[in-house]
Amino acid sequence: VVEDSRMTEATHNLRQDVLGRIMAVSKALSASADLIEILSLIIDAMRDVLDAERATVFEFDKEHNELFTTVAHGLSSDRDTELLSSAARMPNEIRIAITSGLAGECATQRRIINVPDAYADRRFNQAIDRQTGFRTRSILNIPLVGHDGELVGVAQVLNKRGGPFSHEDEEIADALASHAAVAMRRGRLIEDRMVREKLERDLQLARTIQQSS
């Protein structure tokens, strides 16, 4: 009875710790308006809370019906947790069709796909592992969907430490995903607005120069 009580208390404490970490992530996400920072927070949270080795975030490009890598944990020099971003360190974006691979299936079906052995699953794209030198063992694919049901992107978490991802991991990832999707959409809207405003300023400046010449 005493042992059962201790196990129950330990489980309760673990859940409280996870809940606290999710709330901390939510607070951090709501405080940022920078898209790259938001995406970096998401992959760090997915990796750390789920006790995994790496995480990747794909954004959904609705116009081209593709998923593209924006921020990922990559293998570079002696740090396998270095952040690689399309804006800073990834000159060649990784783009995949919405119908391609595990990420594509996760996006189209809008459901979590938990794969305990990546290389035993025919849907797994081994090309990125060959390109980076990384070895994917287990992989958790999480759809990032807004409150309105619109697809925002897909998160992938790689290599759970100590074994495959559990059902509890799926529940935690789902909770993180809801906060992530809202923050990503907000960050993308702000970034797109800033790009439009800069373009308008550049056009206005060009008109002013042309009129004064």
PDB file of C-alpha atoms in Angstrom:
ATOM      1  CA  VAL A   1       0.000   0.000   0.000  1.00  0.00           C
ATOM      2  CA  VAL A   2       2.838   2.356   0.914  1.00  0.00           C
ATOM      3  CA  GLU A   3       4.632   1.542  -2.340  1.00  0.00           C
ATOM      4  CA  ASP A   4       1.461   2.152  -4.365  1.00  0.00           C
ATOM      5  CA  SER A   5       0.993   5.467  -2.592  1.00  0.00           C
ATOM      6  CA  ARG A   6       4.536   6.514  -3.419  1.00  0.00           C
ATOM      7  CA  MET A   7       4.064   5.566  -7.060  1.00  0.00           C
ATOM      8  CA  THR A   8       0.826   7.559  -7.224  1.00  0.00           C
ATOM      9  CA  GLU A   9       2.523  10.560  -5.656  1.00  0.00           C
ATOM     10  CA  ALA A  10       5.458  10.278  -8.060  1.00  0.00           C
ATOM     11  CA  THR A  11       3.107  10.092 -11.037  1.00  0.00           C
ATOM     12  CA  HIS A  12       1.160  13.094  -9.756  1.00  0.00           C
ATOM     13  CA  ASN A  13       4.357  15.090  -9.275  1.00  0.00           C
ATOM     14  CA  LEU A  14       5.520  14.193 -12.778  1.00  0.00           C
ATOM     15  CA  ARG A  15       2.244  15.305 -14.320  1.00  0.00           C
ATOM     16  CA  GLN A  16       2.335  18.538 -12.357  1.00  0.00           C
ATOM     17  CA  ASP A  17       5.879  19.141 -13.586  1.00  0.00           C
ATOM     18  CA  VAL A  18       4.865  18.536 -17.200  1.00  0.00           C
ATOM     19  CA  LEU A  19       1.820  20.781 -16.822  1.00  0.00           C
ATOM     20  CA  GLY A  20       3.995  23.498 -15.346  1.00  0.00           C
ATOM     21  CA  ARG A  21       6.435  23.236 -18.243  1.00  0.00           C
ATOM     22  CA  ILE A  22       3.623  23.404 -20.802  1.00  0.00           C
ATOM     23  CA  MET A  23       2.244  26.528 -19.144  1.00  0.00           C
ATOM     24  CA  ALA A  24       5.719  28.078 -19.114  1.00  0.00           C
ATOM     25  CA  VAL A  25       6.061  27.367 -22.833  1.00  0.00           C
ATOM     26  CA  SER A  26       2.633  28.866 -23.501  1.00  0.00           C
ATOM     27  CA  LYS A  27       3.605  32.017 -21.610  1.00  0.00           C
ATOM     28  CA  ALA A  28       6.881  32.325 -23.529  1.00  0.00           C
ATOM     29  CA  LEU A  29       5.119  31.824 -26.858  1.00  0.00           C
ATOM     30  CA  SER A  30       2.495  34.462 -26.096  1.00  0.00           C
ATOM     31  CA  ALA A  31       5.225  36.961 -25.186  1.00  0.00           C
ATOM     32  CA  SER A  32       7.004  36.754 -28.551  1.00  0.00           C
ATOM     33  CA  ALA A  33       6.039  38.215 -31.911  1.00  0.00           C
ATOM     34  CA  ASP A  34       9.142  37.060 -33.789  1.00  0.00           C
ATOM     35  CA  LEU A  35       8.411  34.005 -35.943  1.00  0.00           C
ATOM     36  CA  ILE A  36      11.878  32.457 -35.791  1.00  0.00           C
ATOM     37  CA  GLU A  37      11.959  32.885 -32.015  1.00  0.00           C
ATOM     38  CA  ILE A  38       8.501  31.308 -31.733  1.00  0.00           C
ATOM     39  CA  LEU A  39       9.526  28.327 -33.849  1.00  0.00           C
ATOM     40  CA  SER A  40      12.742  27.917 -31.878  1.00  0.00           C
ATOM     41  CA  LEU A  41      10.763  27.895 -28.632  1.00  0.00           C
ATOM     42  CA  ILE A  42       8.452  25.235 -30.053  1.00  0.00           C
ATOM     43  CA  ILE A  43      11.158  22.803 -31.103  1.00  0.00           C
ATOM     44  CA  ASP A  44      13.062  23.272 -27.844  1.00  0.00           C
ATOM     45  CA  ALA A  45       9.871  22.598 -25.885  1.00  0.00           C
ATOM     46  CA  MET A  46       8.949  19.538 -27.949  1.00  0.00           C
ATOM     47  CA  ARG A  47      12.429  18.103 -27.571  1.00  0.00           C
ATOM     48  CA  ASP A  48      12.901  18.859 -23.888  1.00  0.00           C
ATOM     49  CA  VAL A  49       9.436  18.106 -22.509  1.00  0.00           C
ATOM     50  CA  LEU A  50       9.264  14.833 -24.450  1.00  0.00           C
ATOM     51  CA  ASP A  51      12.889  13.956 -23.578  1.00  0.00           C
ATOM     52  CA  ALA A  52      13.917  13.494 -27.208  1.00  0.00           C
ATOM     53  CA  GLU A  53      17.057  14.218 -29.216  1.00  0.00           C
ATOM     54  CA  ARG A  54      15.763  16.551 -31.897  1.00  0.00           C
ATOM     55  CA  ALA A  55      12.685  18.308 -33.225  1.00  0.00           C
ATOM     56  CA  THR A  56      11.668  19.937 -36.476  1.00  0.00           C
ATOM     57  CA  VAL A  57       8.858  22.292 -37.426  1.00  0.00           C
ATOM     58  CA  PHE A  58       7.313  22.380 -40.878  1.00  0.00           C
ATOM     59  CA  GLU A  59       5.105  25.284 -41.902  1.00  0.00           C
ATOM     60  CA  PHE A  60       2.246  24.744 -44.330  1.00  0.00           C
ATOM     61  CA  ASP A  61       2.467  26.667 -47.594  1.00  0.00           C
ATOM     62  CA  LYS A  62      -1.166  26.717 -48.660  1.00  0.00           C
ATOM     63  CA  GLU A  63      -0.474  28.369 -52.018  1.00  0.00           C
ATOM     64  CA  HIS A  64       1.853  25.576 -53.159  1.00  0.00           C
ATOM     65  CA  ASN A  65       0.286  22.834 -51.029  1.00  0.00           C
ATOM     66  CA  GLU A  66       3.670  22.043 -49.482  1.00  0.00           C
ATOM     67  CA  LEU A  67       5.328  21.710 -46.103  1.00  0.00           C
ATOM     68  CA  PHE A  68       8.639  23.496 -45.656  1.00  0.00           C
ATOM     69  CA  THR A  69      11.266  23.412 -42.947  1.00  0.00           C
ATOM     70  CA  THR A  70      11.686  26.681 -41.127  1.00  0.00           C
ATOM     71  CA  VAL A  71      13.513  25.746 -37.937  1.00  0.00           C
ATOM     72  CA  ALA A  72      15.114  22.466 -36.850  1.00  0.00           C
ATOM     73  CA  HIS A  73      17.679  21.047 -34.495  1.00  0.00           C
ATOM     74  CA  GLY A  74      20.614  20.073 -36.671  1.00  0.00           C
ATOM     75  CA  LEU A  75      23.926  18.326 -36.486  1.00  0.00           C
ATOM     76  CA  SER A  76      26.663  20.903 -36.919  1.00  0.00           C
ATOM     77  CA  SER A  77      30.249  20.734 -35.681  1.00  0.00           C
ATOM     78  CA  ASP A  78      30.165  19.350 -32.155  1.00  0.00           C
ATOM     79  CA  ARG A  79      26.706  20.589 -31.178  1.00  0.00           C
ATOM     80  CA  ASP A  80      23.748  18.463 -32.230  1.00  0.00           C
ATOM     81  CA  THR A  81      21.338  20.967 -30.701  1.00  0.00           C
ATOM     82  CA  GLU A  82      22.380  23.898 -32.884  1.00  0.00           C
ATOM     83  CA  LEU A  83      19.396  25.704 -34.358  1.00  0.00           C
ATOM     84  CA  LEU A  84      19.240  25.850 -38.116  1.00  0.00           C
ATOM     85  CA  SER A  85      16.830  28.328 -39.650  1.00  0.00           C
ATOM     86  CA  SER A  86      15.877  29.033 -43.235  1.00  0.00           C
ATOM     87  CA  ALA A  87      16.389  32.714 -42.575  1.00  0.00           C
ATOM     88  CA  ALA A  88      19.880  32.325 -41.172  1.00  0.00           C
ATOM     89  CA  ARG A  89      21.622  29.010 -41.755  1.00  0.00           C
ATOM     90  CA  MET A  90      19.608  26.905 -44.160  1.00  0.00           C
ATOM     91  CA  PRO A  91      20.231  28.272 -47.670  1.00  0.00           C
ATOM     92  CA  ASN A  92      18.222  25.391 -49.146  1.00  0.00           C
ATOM     93  CA  GLU A  93      14.810  24.885 -47.617  1.00  0.00           C
ATOM     94  CA  ILE A  94      13.526  21.364 -47.314  1.00  0.00           C
ATOM     95  CA  ARG A  95      10.156  21.300 -49.044  1.00  0.00           C
ATOM     96  CA  ILE A  96       7.871  18.319 -49.392  1.00  0.00           C
ATOM     97  CA  ALA A  97       4.481  17.839 -50.976  1.00  0.00           C
ATOM     98  CA  ILE A  98       1.561  17.706 -48.573  1.00  0.00           C
ATOM     99  CA  THR A  99       0.996  14.129 -49.726  1.00  0.00           C
ATOM    100  CA  SER A 100       4.583  13.003 -49.075  1.00  0.00           C
ATOM    101  CA  GLY A 101       5.972  10.927 -46.206  1.00  0.00           C
ATOM    102  CA  LEU A 102       5.031  10.838 -42.544  1.00  0.00           C
ATOM    103  CA  ALA A 103       4.803  14.614 -42.214  1.00  0.00           C
ATOM    104  CA  GLY A 104       2.492  14.793 -45.208  1.00  0.00           C
ATOM    105  CA  GLU A 105       0.235  12.028 -43.915  1.00  0.00           C
ATOM    106  CA  CYS A 106       0.133  13.696 -40.498  1.00  0.00           C
ATOM    107  CA  ALA A 107      -0.886  16.968 -42.151  1.00  0.00           C
ATOM    108  CA  THR A 108      -3.550  15.547 -44.437  1.00  0.00           C
ATOM    109  CA  GLN A 109      -5.110  13.308 -41.790  1.00  0.00           C
ATOM    110  CA  ARG A 110      -4.724  15.884 -39.003  1.00  0.00           C
ATOM    111  CA  ARG A 111      -3.717  13.219 -36.502  1.00  0.00           C
ATOM    112  CA  ILE A 112      -0.649  12.272 -34.488  1.00  0.00           C
ATOM    113  CA  ILE A 113       1.435   9.509 -36.084  1.00  0.00           C
ATOM    114  CA  ASN A 114       3.693   7.650 -33.657  1.00  0.00           C
ATOM    115  CA  VAL A 115       6.357   5.490 -35.333  1.00  0.00           C
ATOM    116  CA  PRO A 116       8.506   3.392 -32.968  1.00  0.00           C
ATOM    117  CA  ASP A 117      10.920   2.240 -35.715  1.00  0.00           C
ATOM    118  CA  ALA A 118      11.355   4.781 -38.504  1.00  0.00           C
ATOM    119  CA  TYR A 119      13.350   2.557 -40.869  1.00  0.00           C
ATOM    120  CA  ALA A 120      10.733  -0.183 -40.646  1.00  0.00           C
ATOM    121  CA  ASP A 121       8.035   2.225 -41.880  1.00  0.00           C
ATOM    122  CA  ARG A 122       7.849   2.626 -45.661  1.00  0.00           C
ATOM    123  CA  ARG A 123       6.468   6.164 -45.267  1.00  0.00           C
ATOM    124  CA  PHE A 124       9.685   7.397 -43.652  1.00  0.00           C
ATOM    125  CA  ASN A 125      11.898   9.485 -45.940  1.00  0.00           C
ATOM    126  CA  GLN A 126      15.491   8.366 -45.334  1.00  0.00           C
ATOM    127  CA  ALA A 127      16.997  11.056 -47.581  1.00  0.00           C
ATOM    128  CA  ILE A 128      17.318  13.664 -44.818  1.00  0.00           C
ATOM    129  CA  ASP A 129      19.167  11.215 -42.581  1.00  0.00           C
ATOM    130  CA  ARG A 130      21.574  10.480 -45.429  1.00  0.00           C
ATOM    131  CA  GLN A 131      22.017  14.197 -46.009  1.00  0.00           C
ATOM    132  CA  THR A 132      22.696  15.095 -42.361  1.00  0.00           C
ATOM    133  CA  GLY A 133      24.352  11.928 -41.067  1.00  0.00           C
ATOM    134  CA  PHE A 134      21.729  11.639 -38.347  1.00  0.00           C
ATOM    135  CA  ARG A 135      20.049   8.307 -37.545  1.00  0.00           C
ATOM    136  CA  THR A 136      16.335   8.513 -36.830  1.00  0.00           C
ATOM    137  CA  ARG A 137      15.013   5.719 -34.639  1.00  0.00           C
ATOM    138  CA  SER A 138      11.587   6.715 -33.317  1.00  0.00           C
ATOM    139  CA  ILE A 139       9.546   9.622 -34.621  1.00  0.00           C
ATOM    140  CA  LEU A 140       6.438  11.418 -33.388  1.00  0.00           C
ATOM    141  CA  ASN A 141       4.515  13.498 -35.947  1.00  0.00           C
ATOM    142  CA  ILE A 142       2.143  16.135 -34.568  1.00  0.00           C
ATOM    143  CA  PRO A 143      -0.281  18.225 -36.665  1.00  0.00           C
ATOM    144  CA  LEU A 144      -0.333  21.921 -35.785  1.00  0.00           C
ATOM    145  CA  VAL A 145      -3.899  23.097 -36.312  1.00  0.00           C
ATOM    146  CA  GLY A 146      -5.426  26.468 -35.455  1.00  0.00           C
ATOM    147  CA  HIS A 147      -8.603  26.978 -33.460  1.00  0.00           C
ATOM    148  CA  ASP A 148     -10.469  27.443 -36.752  1.00  0.00           C
ATOM    149  CA  GLY A 149      -9.368  24.020 -37.969  1.00  0.00           C
ATOM    150  CA  GLU A 150      -6.890  25.415 -40.493  1.00  0.00           C
ATOM    151  CA  LEU A 151      -3.595  23.572 -40.878  1.00  0.00           C
ATOM    152  CA  VAL A 152      -0.611  25.641 -39.698  1.00  0.00           C
ATOM    153  CA  GLY A 153       2.117  23.028 -39.954  1.00  0.00           C
ATOM    154  CA  VAL A 154       3.571  19.798 -38.601  1.00  0.00           C
ATOM    155  CA  ALA A 155       6.056  19.152 -35.803  1.00  0.00           C
ATOM    156  CA  GLN A 156       8.285  16.102 -35.779  1.00  0.00           C
ATOM    157  CA  VAL A 157      10.078  14.924 -32.638  1.00  0.00           C
ATOM    158  CA  LEU A 158      12.879  12.405 -33.101  1.00  0.00           C
ATOM    159  CA  ASN A 159      14.400   9.686 -30.951  1.00  0.00           C
ATOM    160  CA  LYS A 160      12.743   9.465 -27.568  1.00  0.00           C
ATOM    161  CA  ARG A 161      15.441   8.706 -25.012  1.00  0.00           C
ATOM    162  CA  GLY A 162      14.991   5.267 -23.497  1.00  0.00           C
ATOM    163  CA  GLY A 163      12.629   3.853 -26.097  1.00  0.00           C
ATOM    164  CA  PRO A 164       9.696   4.738 -28.378  1.00  0.00           C
ATOM    165  CA  PHE A 165       7.203   7.514 -27.687  1.00  0.00           C
ATOM    166  CA  SER A 166       4.317   6.552 -25.426  1.00  0.00           C
ATOM    167  CA  HIS A 167       0.615   7.387 -25.458  1.00  0.00           C
ATOM    168  CA  GLU A 168       1.323   9.858 -22.652  1.00  0.00           C
ATOM    169  CA  ASP A 169       3.907  11.531 -24.901  1.00  0.00           C
ATOM    170  CA  GLU A 170       1.241  11.879 -27.564  1.00  0.00           C
ATOM    171  CA  GLU A 171      -1.073  13.638 -25.101  1.00  0.00           C
ATOM    172  CA  ILE A 172       1.702  16.015 -24.025  1.00  0.00           C
ATOM    173  CA  ALA A 173       2.629  16.736 -27.654  1.00  0.00           C
ATOM    174  CA  ASP A 174      -1.019  17.430 -28.475  1.00  0.00           C
ATOM    175  CA  ALA A 175      -1.218  19.937 -25.618  1.00  0.00           C
ATOM    176  CA  LEU A 176       1.947  21.686 -26.799  1.00  0.00           C
ATOM    177  CA  ALA A 177       0.709  21.685 -30.395  1.00  0.00           C
ATOM    178  CA  SER A 178      -2.398  23.722 -29.620  1.00  0.00           C
ATOM    179  CA  HIS A 179      -0.299  26.522 -28.116  1.00  0.00           C
ATOM    180  CA  ALA A 180       2.282  26.247 -30.895  1.00  0.00           C
ATOM    181  CA  ALA A 181      -0.241  26.586 -33.721  1.00  0.00           C
ATOM    182  CA  VAL A 182      -1.730  29.790 -32.300  1.00  0.00           C
ATOM    183  CA  ALA A 183       1.705  31.345 -31.775  1.00  0.00           C
ATOM    184  CA  MET A 184       2.919  30.324 -35.240  1.00  0.00           C
ATOM    185  CA  ARG A 185      -0.084  31.837 -36.957  1.00  0.00           C
ATOM    186  CA  ARG A 186       0.314  35.074 -35.025  1.00  0.00           C
ATOM    187  CA  GLY A 187       4.024  35.233 -35.801  1.00  0.00           C
ATOM    188  CA  ARG A 188       3.479  34.539 -39.490  1.00  0.00           C
ATOM    189  CA  LEU A 189       0.768  37.219 -39.771  1.00  0.00           C
ATOM    190  CA  ILE A 190       3.024  39.777 -38.102  1.00  0.00           C
ATOM    191  CA  GLU A 191       5.973  38.861 -40.325  1.00  0.00           C
ATOM    192  CA  ASP A 192       3.872  39.040 -43.489  1.00  0.00           C
ATOM    193  CA  ARG A 193       2.532  42.444 -42.427  1.00  0.00           C
ATOM    194  CA  MET A 194       6.055  43.721 -41.806  1.00  0.00           C
ATOM    195  CA  VAL A 195       7.148  42.527 -45.253  1.00  0.00           C
ATOM    196  CA  ARG A 196       4.193  44.295 -46.884  1.00  0.00           C
ATOM    197  CA  GLU A 197       4.858  47.507 -44.951  1.00  0.00           C
ATOM    198  CA  LYS A 198       8.534  47.458 -45.964  1.00  0.00           C
ATOM    199  CA  LEU A 199       7.576  46.920 -49.596  1.00  0.00           C
ATOM    200  CA  GLU A 200       5.156  49.844 -49.425  1.00  0.00           C
ATOM    201  CA  ARG A 201       7.847  52.073 -47.883  1.00  0.00           C
ATOM    202  CA  ASP A 202      10.336  51.061 -50.577  1.00  0.00           C
ATOM    203  CA  LEU A 203       7.800  51.797 -53.316  1.00  0.00           C
ATOM    204  CA  GLN A 204       6.967  55.160 -51.771  1.00  0.00           C
ATOM    205  CA  LEU A 205      10.654  56.027 -51.554  1.00  0.00           C
ATOM    206  CA  ALA A 206      11.142  55.025 -55.188  1.00  0.00           C
ATOM    207  CA  ARG A 207       8.216  57.212 -56.251  1.00  0.00           C
ATOM    208  CA  THR A 208       9.558  60.142 -54.252  1.00  0.00           C
ATOM    209  CA  ILE A 209      13.009  59.819 -55.833  1.00  0.00           C
ATOM    210  CA  GLN A 210      11.497  59.530 -59.309  1.00  0.00           C
ATOM    211  CA  GLN A 211       9.327  62.620 -58.813  1.00  0.00           C
ATOM    212  CA  SER A 212      12.222  64.710 -57.524  1.00  0.00           C
ATOM    213  CA  SER A 213      14.580  63.776 -60.371  1.00  0.00           C
TER     214      SER A 213
END
